[in-house]
Coordinates of C-alpha atoms and ligand atoms in Angstrom, one line a residue:
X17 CA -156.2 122.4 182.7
X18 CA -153.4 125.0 184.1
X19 CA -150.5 123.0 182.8
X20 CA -152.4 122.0 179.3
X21 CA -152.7 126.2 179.0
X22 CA -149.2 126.8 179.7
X23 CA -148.2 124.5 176.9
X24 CA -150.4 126.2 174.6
X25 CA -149.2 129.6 175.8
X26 CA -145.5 128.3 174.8
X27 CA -146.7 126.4 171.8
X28 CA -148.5 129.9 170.3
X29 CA -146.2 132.9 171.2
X30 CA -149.1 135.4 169.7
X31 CA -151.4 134.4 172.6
X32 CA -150.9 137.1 175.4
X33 CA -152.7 136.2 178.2
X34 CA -155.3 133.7 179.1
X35 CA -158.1 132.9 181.8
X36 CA -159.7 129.6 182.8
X37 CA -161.6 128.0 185.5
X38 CA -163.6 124.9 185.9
X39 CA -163.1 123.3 182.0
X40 CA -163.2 126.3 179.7
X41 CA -160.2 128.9 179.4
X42 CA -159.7 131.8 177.1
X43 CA -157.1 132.9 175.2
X44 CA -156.1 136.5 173.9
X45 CA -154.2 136.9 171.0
X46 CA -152.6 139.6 170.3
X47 CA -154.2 142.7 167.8
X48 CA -151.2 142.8 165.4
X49 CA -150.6 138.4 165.1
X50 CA -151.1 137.1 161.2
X51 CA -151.3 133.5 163.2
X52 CA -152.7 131.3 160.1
X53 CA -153.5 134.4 158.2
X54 CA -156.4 135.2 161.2
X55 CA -158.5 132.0 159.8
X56 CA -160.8 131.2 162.3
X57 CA -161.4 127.7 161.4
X58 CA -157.5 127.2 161.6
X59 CA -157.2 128.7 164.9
X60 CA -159.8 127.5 166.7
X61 CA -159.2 123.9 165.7
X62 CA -155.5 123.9 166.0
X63 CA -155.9 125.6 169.8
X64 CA -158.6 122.9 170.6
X65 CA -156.7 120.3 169.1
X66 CA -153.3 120.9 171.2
X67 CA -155.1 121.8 173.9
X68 CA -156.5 118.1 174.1
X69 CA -153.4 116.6 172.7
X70 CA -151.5 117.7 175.8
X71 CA -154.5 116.9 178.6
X72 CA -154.7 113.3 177.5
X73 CA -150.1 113.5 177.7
X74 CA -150.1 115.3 180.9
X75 CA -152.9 113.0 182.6
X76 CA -150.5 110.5 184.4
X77 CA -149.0 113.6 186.0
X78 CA -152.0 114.6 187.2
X79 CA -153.1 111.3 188.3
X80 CA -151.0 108.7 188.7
X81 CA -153.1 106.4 190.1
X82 CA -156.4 107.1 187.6
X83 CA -156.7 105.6 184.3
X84 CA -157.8 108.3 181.5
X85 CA -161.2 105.9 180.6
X86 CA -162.0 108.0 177.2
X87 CA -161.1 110.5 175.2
X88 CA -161.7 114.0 176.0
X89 CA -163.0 116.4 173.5
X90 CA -163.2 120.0 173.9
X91 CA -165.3 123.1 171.6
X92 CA -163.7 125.9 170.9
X93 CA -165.2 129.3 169.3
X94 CA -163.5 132.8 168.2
X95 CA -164.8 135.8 169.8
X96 CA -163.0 138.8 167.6
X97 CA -163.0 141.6 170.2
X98 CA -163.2 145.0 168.0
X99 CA -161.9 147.3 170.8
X100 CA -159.9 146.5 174.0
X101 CA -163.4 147.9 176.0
X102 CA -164.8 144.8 174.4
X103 CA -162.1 142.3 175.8
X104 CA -162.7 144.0 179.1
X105 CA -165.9 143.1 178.9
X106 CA -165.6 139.6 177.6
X107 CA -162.8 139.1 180.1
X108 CA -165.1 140.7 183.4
X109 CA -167.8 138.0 182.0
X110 CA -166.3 135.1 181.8
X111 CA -164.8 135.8 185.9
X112 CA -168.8 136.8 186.5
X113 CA -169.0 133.2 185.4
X114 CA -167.0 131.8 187.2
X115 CA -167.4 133.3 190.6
X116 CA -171.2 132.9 190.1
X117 CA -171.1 129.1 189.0
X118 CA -168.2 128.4 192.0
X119 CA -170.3 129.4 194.5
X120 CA -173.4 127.9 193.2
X121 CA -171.6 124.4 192.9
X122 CA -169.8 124.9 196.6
X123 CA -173.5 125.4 198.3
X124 CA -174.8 122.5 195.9
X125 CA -172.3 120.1 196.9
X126 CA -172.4 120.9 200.6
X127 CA -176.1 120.5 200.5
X128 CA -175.7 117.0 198.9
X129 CA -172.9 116.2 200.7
X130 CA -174.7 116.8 204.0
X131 CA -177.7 114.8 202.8
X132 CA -179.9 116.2 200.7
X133 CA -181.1 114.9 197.7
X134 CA -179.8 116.4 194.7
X135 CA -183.8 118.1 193.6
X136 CA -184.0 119.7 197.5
X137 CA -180.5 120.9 197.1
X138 CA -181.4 122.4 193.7
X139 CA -184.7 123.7 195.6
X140 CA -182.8 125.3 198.5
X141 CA -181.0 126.9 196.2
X142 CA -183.7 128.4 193.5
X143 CA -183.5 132.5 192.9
X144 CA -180.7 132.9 195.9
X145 CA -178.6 136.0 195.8
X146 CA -175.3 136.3 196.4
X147 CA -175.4 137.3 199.9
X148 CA -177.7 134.7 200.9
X149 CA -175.4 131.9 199.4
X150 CA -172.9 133.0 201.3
X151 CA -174.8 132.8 204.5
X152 CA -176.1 129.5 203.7
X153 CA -173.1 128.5 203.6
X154 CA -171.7 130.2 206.9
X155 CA -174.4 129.5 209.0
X156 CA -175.0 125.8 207.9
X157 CA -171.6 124.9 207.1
X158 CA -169.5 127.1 209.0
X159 CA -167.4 128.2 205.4
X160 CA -166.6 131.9 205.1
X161 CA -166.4 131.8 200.9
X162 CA -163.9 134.6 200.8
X163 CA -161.3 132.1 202.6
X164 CA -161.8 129.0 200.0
X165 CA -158.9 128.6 197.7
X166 CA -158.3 131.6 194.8
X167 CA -157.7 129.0 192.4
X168 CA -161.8 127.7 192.7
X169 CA -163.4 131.4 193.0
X170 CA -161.9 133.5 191.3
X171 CA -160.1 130.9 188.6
X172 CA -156.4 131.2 187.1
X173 CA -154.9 133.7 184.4
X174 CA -151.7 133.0 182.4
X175 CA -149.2 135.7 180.8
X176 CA -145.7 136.9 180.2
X177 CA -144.3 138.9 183.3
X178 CA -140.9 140.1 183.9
X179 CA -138.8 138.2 186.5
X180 CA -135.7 137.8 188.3
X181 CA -134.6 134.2 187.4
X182 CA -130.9 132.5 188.8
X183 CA -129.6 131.2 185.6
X184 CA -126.2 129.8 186.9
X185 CA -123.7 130.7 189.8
X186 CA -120.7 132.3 189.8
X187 CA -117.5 131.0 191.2
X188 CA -118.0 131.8 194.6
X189 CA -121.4 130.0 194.9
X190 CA -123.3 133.4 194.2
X191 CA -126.6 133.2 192.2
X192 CA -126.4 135.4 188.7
X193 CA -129.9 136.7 187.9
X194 CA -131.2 137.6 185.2
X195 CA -134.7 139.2 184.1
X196 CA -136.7 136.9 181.7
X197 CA -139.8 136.9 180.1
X198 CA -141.7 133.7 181.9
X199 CA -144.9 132.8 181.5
X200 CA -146.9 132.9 185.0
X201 CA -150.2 132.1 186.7
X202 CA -152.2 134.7 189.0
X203 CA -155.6 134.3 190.4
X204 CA -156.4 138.0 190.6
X205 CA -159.8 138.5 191.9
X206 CA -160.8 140.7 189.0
X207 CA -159.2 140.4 185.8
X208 CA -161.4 143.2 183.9
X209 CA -160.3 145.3 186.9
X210 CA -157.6 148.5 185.9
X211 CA -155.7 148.1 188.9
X212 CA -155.1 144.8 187.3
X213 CA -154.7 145.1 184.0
X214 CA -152.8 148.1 183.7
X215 CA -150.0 147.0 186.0
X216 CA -149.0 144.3 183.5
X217 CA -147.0 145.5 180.7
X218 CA -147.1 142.4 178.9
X219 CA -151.1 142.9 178.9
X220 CA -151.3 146.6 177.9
X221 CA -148.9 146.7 175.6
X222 CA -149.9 144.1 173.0
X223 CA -153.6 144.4 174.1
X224 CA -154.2 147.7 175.3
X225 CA -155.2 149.8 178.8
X226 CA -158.1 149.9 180.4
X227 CA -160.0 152.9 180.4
X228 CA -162.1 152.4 183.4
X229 CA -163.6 149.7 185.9
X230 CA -166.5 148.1 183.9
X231 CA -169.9 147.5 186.3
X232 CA -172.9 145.5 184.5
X233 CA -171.9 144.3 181.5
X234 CA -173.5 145.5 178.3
X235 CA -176.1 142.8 177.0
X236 CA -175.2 143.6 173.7
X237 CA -172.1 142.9 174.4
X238 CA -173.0 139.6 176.0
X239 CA -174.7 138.5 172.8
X240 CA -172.1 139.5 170.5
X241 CA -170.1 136.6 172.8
X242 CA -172.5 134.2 172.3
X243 CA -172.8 134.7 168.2
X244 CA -172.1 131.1 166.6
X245 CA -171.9 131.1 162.9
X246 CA -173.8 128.2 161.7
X247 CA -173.3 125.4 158.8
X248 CA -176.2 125.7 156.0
X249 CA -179.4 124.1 157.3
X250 CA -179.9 120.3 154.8
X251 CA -176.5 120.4 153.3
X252 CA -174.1 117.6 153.6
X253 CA -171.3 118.9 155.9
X254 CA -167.5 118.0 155.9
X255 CA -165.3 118.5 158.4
X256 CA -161.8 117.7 157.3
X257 CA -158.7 117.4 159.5
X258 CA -155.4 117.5 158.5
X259 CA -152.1 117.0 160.4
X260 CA -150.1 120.2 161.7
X261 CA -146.7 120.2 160.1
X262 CA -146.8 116.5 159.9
X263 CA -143.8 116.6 158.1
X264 CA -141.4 117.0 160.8
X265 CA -144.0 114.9 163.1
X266 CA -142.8 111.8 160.7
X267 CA -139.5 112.4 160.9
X268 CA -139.0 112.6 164.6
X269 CA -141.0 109.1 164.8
X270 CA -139.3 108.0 162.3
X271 CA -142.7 106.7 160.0
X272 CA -141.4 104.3 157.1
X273 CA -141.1 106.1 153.9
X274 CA -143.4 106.8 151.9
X275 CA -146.4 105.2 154.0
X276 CA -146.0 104.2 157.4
X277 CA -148.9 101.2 157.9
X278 CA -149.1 101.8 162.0
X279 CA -149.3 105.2 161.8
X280 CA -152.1 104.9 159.0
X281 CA -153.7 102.3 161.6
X282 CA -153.6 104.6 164.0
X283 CA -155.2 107.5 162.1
X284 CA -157.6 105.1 161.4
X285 CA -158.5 103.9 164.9
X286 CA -159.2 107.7 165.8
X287 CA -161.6 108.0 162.8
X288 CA -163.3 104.7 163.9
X289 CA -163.8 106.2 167.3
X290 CA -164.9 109.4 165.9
X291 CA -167.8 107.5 163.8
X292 CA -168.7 105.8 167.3
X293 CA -168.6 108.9 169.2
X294 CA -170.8 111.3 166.9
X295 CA -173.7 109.3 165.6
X296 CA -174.3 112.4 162.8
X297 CA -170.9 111.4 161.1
X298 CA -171.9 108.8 158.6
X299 CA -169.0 108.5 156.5
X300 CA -165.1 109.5 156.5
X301 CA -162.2 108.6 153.9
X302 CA -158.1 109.6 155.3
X303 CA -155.2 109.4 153.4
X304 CA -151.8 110.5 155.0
X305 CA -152.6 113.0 157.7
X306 CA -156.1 113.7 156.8
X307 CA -159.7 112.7 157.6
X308 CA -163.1 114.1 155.9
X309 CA -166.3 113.7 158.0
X310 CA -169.2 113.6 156.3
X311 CA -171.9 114.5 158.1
X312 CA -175.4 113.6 157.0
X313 CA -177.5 116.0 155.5
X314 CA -180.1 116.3 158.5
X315 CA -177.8 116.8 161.0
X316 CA -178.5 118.7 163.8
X317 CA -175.2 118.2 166.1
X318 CA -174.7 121.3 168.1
X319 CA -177.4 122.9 166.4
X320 CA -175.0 123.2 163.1
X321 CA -172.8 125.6 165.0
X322 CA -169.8 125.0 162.9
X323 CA -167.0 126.1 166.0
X324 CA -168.4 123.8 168.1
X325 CA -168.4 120.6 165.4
X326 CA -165.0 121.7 163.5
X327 CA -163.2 121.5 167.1
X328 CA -164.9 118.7 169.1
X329 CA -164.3 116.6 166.4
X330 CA -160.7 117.7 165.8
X331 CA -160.0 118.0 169.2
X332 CA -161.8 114.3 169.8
X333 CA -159.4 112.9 167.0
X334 CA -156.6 114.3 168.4
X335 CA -156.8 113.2 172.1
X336 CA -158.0 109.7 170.7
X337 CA -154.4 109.9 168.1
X338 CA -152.4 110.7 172.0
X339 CA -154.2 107.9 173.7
X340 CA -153.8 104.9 171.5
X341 CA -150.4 105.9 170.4
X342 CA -149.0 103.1 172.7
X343 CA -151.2 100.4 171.1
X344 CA -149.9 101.4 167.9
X345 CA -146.4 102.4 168.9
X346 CA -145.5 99.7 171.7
X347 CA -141.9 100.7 171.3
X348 CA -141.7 104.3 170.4
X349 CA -142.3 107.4 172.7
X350 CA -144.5 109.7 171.4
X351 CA -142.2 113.0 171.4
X352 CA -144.5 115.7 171.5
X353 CA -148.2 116.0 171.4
X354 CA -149.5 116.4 167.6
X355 CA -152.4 118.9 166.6
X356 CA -154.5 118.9 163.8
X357 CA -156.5 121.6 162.2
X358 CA -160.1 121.5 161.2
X359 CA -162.7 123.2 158.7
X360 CA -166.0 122.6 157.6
X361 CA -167.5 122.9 154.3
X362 CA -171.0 122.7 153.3
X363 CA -172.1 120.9 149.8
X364 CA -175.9 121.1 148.4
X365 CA -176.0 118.0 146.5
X366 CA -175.1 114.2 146.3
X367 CA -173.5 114.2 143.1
X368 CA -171.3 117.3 144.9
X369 CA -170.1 115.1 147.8
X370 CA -169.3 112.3 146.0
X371 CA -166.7 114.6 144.0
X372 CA -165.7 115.7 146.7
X373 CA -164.6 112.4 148.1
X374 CA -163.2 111.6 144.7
X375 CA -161.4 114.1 144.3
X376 CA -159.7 113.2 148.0
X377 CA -159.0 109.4 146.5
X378 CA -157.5 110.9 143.3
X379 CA -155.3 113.2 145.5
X380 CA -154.3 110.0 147.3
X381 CA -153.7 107.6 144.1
X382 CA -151.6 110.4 142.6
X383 CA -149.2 111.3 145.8
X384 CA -149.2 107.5 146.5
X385 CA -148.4 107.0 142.9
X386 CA -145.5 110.2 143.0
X387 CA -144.0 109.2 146.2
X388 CA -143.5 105.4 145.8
X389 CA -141.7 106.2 143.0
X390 CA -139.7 109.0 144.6
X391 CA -138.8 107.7 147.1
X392 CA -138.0 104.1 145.6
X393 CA -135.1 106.3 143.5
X394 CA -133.8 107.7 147.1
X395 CA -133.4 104.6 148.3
X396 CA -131.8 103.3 145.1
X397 CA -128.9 105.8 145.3
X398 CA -130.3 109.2 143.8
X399 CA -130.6 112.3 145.6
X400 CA -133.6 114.0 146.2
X401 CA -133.4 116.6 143.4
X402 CA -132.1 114.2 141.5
X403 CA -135.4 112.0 141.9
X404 CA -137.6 114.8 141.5
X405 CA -136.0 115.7 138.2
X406 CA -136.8 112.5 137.0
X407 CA -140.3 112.5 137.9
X408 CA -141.3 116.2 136.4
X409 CA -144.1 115.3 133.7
X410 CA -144.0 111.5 133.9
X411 CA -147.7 110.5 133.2
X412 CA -149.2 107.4 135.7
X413 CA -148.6 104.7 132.9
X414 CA -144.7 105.8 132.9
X415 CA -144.7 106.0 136.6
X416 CA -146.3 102.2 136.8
X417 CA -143.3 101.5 134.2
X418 CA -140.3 102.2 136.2
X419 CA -142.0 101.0 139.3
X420 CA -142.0 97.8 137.3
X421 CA -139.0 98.1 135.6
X422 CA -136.2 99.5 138.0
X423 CA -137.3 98.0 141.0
X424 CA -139.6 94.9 139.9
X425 CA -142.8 96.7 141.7
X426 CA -146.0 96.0 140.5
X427 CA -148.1 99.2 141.7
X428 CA -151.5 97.6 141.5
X429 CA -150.1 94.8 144.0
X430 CA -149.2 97.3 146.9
X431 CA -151.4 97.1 149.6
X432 CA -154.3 98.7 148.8
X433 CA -154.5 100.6 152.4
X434 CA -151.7 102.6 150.8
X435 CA -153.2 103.0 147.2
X436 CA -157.2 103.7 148.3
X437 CA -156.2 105.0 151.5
X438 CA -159.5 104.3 154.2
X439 CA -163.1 104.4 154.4
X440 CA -165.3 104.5 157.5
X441 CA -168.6 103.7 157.5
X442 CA -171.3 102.4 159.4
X443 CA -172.5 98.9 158.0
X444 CA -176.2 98.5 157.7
X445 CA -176.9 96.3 161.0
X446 CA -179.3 93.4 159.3
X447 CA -176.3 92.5 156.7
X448 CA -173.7 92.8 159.0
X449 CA -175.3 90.2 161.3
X450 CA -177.5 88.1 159.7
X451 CA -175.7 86.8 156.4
X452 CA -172.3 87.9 157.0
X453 CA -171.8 89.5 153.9
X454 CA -169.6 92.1 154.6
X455 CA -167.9 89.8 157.6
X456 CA -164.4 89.9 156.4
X457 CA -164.7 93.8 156.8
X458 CA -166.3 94.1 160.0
X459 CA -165.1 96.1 163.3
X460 CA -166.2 95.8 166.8
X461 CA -169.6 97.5 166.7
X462 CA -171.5 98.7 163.7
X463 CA -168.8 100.8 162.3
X464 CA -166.6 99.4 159.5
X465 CA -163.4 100.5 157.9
X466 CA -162.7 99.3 154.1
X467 CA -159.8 100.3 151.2
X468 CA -162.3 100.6 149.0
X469 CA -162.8 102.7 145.3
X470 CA -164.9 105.5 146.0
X471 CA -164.3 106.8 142.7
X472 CA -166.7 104.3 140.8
X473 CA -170.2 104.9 141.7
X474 CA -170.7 101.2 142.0
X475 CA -169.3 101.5 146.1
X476 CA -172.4 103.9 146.6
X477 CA -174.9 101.9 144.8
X478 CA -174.0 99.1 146.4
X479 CA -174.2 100.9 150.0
X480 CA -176.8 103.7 149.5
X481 CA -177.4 103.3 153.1
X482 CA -174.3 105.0 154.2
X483 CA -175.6 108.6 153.0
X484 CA -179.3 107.2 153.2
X485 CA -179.5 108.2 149.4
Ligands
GTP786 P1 -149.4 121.3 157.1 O1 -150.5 120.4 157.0 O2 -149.5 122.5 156.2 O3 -149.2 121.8 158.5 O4 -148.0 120.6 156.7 P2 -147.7 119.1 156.7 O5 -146.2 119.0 157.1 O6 -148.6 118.3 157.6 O7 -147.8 118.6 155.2 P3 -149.1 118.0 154.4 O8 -150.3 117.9 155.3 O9 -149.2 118.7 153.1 O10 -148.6 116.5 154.1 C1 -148.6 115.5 155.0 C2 -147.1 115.1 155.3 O11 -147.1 114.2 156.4 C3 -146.4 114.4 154.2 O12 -145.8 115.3 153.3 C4 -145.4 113.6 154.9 O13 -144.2 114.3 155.1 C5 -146.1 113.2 156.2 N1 -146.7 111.9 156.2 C6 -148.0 111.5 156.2 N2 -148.1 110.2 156.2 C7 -146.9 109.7 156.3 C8 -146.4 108.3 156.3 O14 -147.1 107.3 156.3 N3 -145.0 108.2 156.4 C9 -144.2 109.3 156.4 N4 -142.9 109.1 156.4 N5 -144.6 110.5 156.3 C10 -146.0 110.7 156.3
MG787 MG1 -150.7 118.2 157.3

């Protein structure tokens, strides 16, 4: 968790400081950043999304002897702090947190561990106080608390400091230091605390000082942390993904021009798993570096809280994208961990969605259509200007025309993974097993993946299942 926040530190260079323990962590941006124009959606997903990308990387550090069994997925929310007194008190409650669930879980598991069952450890352990936890554990155990580890009670924070660092030697074998910005972790045993915070330069000088040591928390300032915006109650929900600067993530692996078929495969294996993880998704169509999940109308998955279903599901695509690289990949590294960013966007009626998904297919006929062509010229000899000069204003039926006649391409044979781009969808279980009618499509499971018009209305006549319509 540590090293998978130090990457995003480096990855995000508006994000100040940040605080984690057990399998959450925090991160502060700073009051001034314009990161992704302050869209929440953007931000949230995107931090969710690398966060995960680099877990599922840096696992066989980790744990070199344990296999990574699944993906992991991780939600993410924004809590906009209006005041630096507010991030003092979101910062003193999430260490509350952490000290109070620590200790909790180190009587729980000494308990268990010692014997009891897992309802008389929870029993022993009913309305205790502080104190009395710690001479539980004292008197049974023989643990002074104080003396476990910082890194479980009073969990890690991350930020720029100042320090001395040898950067080469000089001819006599001397070290030359330098002082550089690095990024560093402290376990500080209270991070809302002044004598803290306003020793750190990096910290009150992008976020502020603090005025004074905080006691009890205000509630209202406890509920303002736990606001979640929520996605409009019977509405079909989609949550679309799309690749962060996939542009340069092609080029460093090299993808075949215009469409790369394994790296469409793999995008497709993630939304496959995505349908098998969240039983709510019903539907999603990708093309390129994107993926719309439809959600059906009744949904109730994290109680509609968008935060939570825009970044599980981004951040679940994502680790699922770092995971099965290999398979898809045998013989290419995977450079850097990718990240995708996520939104959600409610629409009221059928007839709505299903524009909405054709309006995605169109968007994938026409760049298919554009870049075929463009890129057939590139590889024919013309530059790149050159090629898109000789595009500007051509119509489809002009386009299919020089596919036809300069390079002897028939568009309407090109695989049609490429021209439709993907569908995922459950199959309705009594067709799928019985008569085999669908058999040539069918994937492990129930879920099925098809290059298929949804354009026509004919595809959604012939499933209505797939919404329940
Ligand atoms: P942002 O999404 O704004 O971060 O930028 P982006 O670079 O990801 O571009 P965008 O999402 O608009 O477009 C996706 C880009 O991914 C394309 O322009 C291509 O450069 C690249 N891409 C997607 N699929 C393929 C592929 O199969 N082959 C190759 N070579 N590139 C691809
Ligand atoms: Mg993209």
């Amino acid at each position: 968790m540590n090293s998978s926040s130090a990457a995003v530190l480096e990855e995000f260079p508006d994000i100040i400081f940040a605080y984690g323990y057990s399998d959450e962590y925090s991160f502060v941006f700073k009051k001034t950043s314009r990161f992704y124009q302050r869209r929440a959606s953007k931000i949230l997903s995107l931090v969710a999304s690398f966060f995960a990308a680099v877990y599922v990387a840096k696992w066989k550090e980790f744990f070199p002897q344990k296999k990574l069994e699944y993906a992991p997925s991780f939600t993410s929310k924004v809590v906009s702090c209006a005041s630096v007194e507010v991030l003092q008190a979101y910062l003193a409650w999430r260490q509350l947190d952490c000290h109070a669930n620590n200790q909790y879980d180190t009587c729980f598991w000494m308990l268990v561990k010692s014997g009891k069952s897992i309802s008389e450890a929870q029993e022993v352990l009913k309305d205790t106080q502080k104190q009395q936890k710690n001479e539980l554990l004292f008197q049974n155990f023989g643990i002074n608390y104080k003396t476990l580890p910082e890194l479980f009670r009073q969990g890690s924070c991350l930020f720029k400091k100042k320090v001395d660092e040898t950067v080469k030697h000089d001819e006599n074998g001397n070290p030359v230091k330098r002082l550089r910005r690095k990024a560093v972790f402290v376990h500080s045993e209270n991070i809302s605390g002044i004598n803290f915070w306003n020793e750190q330069p990096s910290l009150y000088n992008d976020l502020g000082h603090f005025t004074k040591d905080i006691g009890k928390i205000e509630p209202d300032f406890i509920r303002l942390f736990q606001f979640e915006n929520k996605l409009l109650p019977l509405t079909w929900a989609v949550v679309r993904i799309d690749g962060c600067h996939f542009h340069r993530f092609s080029d460093v692996h090299e993808f075949e021009k215009p469409n790369d078929e394994q790296a469409l495969k793999l995008m497709n294996s993630c939304a496959v798993a995505v349908l098998k993880e969240f039983e709510n998704i019903h539907f999603a169509y990708g093309v390129s570096d994107e993926y719309s999940f439809v959600l059906k109308k009744e949904s109730e998955l994290y109680k509609r809280q968008s935060s939570k279903i825009i970044s599980a599901v981004t951040s679940f695509f994502t680790s699922t994208y770092v995971l099965q690289w290999g398979e898809f990949f045998p013989h290419k590294e995977l450079k850097y961990p990718p990240s995708f960013d996520g939104r959600a966007v409610c629409y009221p009626t059928y007839n709505i969605l299903l524009d909405y998904l054709a309006w995605r297919q169109v968007d994938c006929h026409i760049n298919n259509q554009y870049n075929t062509c463009f890129w057939m010229l590139v590889k024919s000899g013309k530059t790149k200007t050159q090629s898109q000069d000789y595009l500007k204003g051509t119509q489809t039926r002009e386009k299919n025309e020089l596919l036809s006649r300069q390079f002897g391409i028939e568009y309407n044979s090109l695989p049609q993974i490429f021209r439709m781009g993907s569908s995922v969808f459950r199959l309705k279980e009594a067709v799928a097993v019985e008569n085999g009618v669908v058999s040539g499509k069918k994937l492990e499971g129930e879920v099925a993946l098809d290059h298929c018009n949804i354009i026509e209305r004919c595809f959604w006549e012939e499933h209505p299942h797939i919404l329940n319509y």
